CSV table of C-alpha atoms in Angstrom, one decimal:
chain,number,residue,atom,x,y,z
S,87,UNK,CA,160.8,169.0,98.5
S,88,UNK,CA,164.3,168.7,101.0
S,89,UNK,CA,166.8,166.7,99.1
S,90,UNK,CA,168.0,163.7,101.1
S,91,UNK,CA,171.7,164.5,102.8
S,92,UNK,CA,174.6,162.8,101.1
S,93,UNK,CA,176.1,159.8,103.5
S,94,UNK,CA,179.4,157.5,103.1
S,95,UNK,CA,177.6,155.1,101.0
S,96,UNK,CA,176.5,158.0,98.6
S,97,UNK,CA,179.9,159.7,98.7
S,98,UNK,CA,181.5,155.5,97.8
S,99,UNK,CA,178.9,155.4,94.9
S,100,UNK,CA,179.9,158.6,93.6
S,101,UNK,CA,183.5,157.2,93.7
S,102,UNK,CA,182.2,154.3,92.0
S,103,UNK,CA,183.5,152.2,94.5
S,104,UNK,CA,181.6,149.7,96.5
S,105,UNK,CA,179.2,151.3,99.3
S,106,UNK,CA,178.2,148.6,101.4
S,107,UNK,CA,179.2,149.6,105.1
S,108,UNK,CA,181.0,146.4,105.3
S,109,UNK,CA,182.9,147.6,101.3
S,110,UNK,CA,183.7,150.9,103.2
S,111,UNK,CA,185.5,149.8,106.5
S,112,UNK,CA,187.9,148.0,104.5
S,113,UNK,CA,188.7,151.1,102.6
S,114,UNK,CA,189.4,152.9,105.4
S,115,UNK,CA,191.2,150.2,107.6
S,116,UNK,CA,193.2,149.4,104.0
S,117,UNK,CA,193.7,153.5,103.4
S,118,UNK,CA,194.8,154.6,107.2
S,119,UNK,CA,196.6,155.8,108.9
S,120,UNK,CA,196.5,159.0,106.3
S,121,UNK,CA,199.5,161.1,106.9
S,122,UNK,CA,199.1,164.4,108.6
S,123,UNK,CA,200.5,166.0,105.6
S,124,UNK,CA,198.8,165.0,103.3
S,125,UNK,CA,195.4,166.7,101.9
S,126,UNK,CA,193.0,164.2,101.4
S,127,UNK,CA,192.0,164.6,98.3
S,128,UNK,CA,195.6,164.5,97.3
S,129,UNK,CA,196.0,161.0,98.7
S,130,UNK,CA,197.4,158.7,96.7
S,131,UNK,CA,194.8,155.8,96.7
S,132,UNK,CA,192.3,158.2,94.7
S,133,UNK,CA,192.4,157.6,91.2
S,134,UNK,CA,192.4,161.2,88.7
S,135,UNK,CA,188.8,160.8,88.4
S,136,UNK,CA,188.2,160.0,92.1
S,137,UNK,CA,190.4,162.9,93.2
S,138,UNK,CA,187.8,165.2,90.5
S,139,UNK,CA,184.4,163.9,91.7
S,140,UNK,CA,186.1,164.6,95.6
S,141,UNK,CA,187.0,168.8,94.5
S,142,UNK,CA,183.7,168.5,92.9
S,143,UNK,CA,181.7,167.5,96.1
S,144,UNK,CA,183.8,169.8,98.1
S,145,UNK,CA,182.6,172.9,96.2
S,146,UNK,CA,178.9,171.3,96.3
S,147,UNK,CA,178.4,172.7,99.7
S,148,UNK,CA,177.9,172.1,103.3
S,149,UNK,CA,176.3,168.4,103.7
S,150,UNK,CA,179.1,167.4,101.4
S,151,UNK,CA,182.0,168.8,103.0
S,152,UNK,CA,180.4,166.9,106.6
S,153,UNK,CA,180.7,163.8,104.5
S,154,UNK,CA,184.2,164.3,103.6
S,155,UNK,CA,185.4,165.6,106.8
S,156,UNK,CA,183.8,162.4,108.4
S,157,UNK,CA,185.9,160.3,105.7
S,158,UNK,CA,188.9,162.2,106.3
S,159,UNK,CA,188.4,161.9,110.5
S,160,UNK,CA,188.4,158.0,109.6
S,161,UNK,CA,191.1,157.8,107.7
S,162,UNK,CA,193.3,159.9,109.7
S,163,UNK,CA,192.3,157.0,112.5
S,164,UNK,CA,190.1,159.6,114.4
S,165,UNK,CA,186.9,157.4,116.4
S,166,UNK,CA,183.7,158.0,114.0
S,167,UNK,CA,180.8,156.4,113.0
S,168,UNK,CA,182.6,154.3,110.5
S,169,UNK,CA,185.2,152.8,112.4
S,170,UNK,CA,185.2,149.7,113.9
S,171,UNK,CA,185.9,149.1,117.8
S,172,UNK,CA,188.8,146.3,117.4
């Protein structure tokens, strides 16, 4: 049986942060602009355990890494799915 790919929400829960879509555009709009410089999972905002379960993920595999990349583009202030229009 195909596992279910991992979304924002699911990435948020495994942050134990909230994972409502509403929860996770006021992470990113609080979070961004991310520096250029700076690795994501390096950011400051990410607490030591947050900043594990992210590496963790990371070596997971692919559908993981997607999820990440699209919370990095957002953060950075790239257009994506998560981002509001305003």
């Amino acid at each position: 049986m195909p596992s279910k790919a991992p979304t924002l929400q699911a990435l948020f829960v495994q942050l134990g942060l909230a994972a409502d879509e509403l929860a996770i555009l006021r992470f990113i709009r609080q979070h961004r602009p991310m520096p250029p410089d700076v690795d994501m999972l390096h950011a400051r905002f990410w607490t030591p355990s947050q900043a594990a379960v992210l590496w963790r993920l990371r070596r997971r595999g692919p559908h993981w890494v997607e999820v990440l990349d699209q919370l990095e583009a957002a953060l950075r202030g790239h257009r994506g799915q998560q981002q509001e229009s305003a």
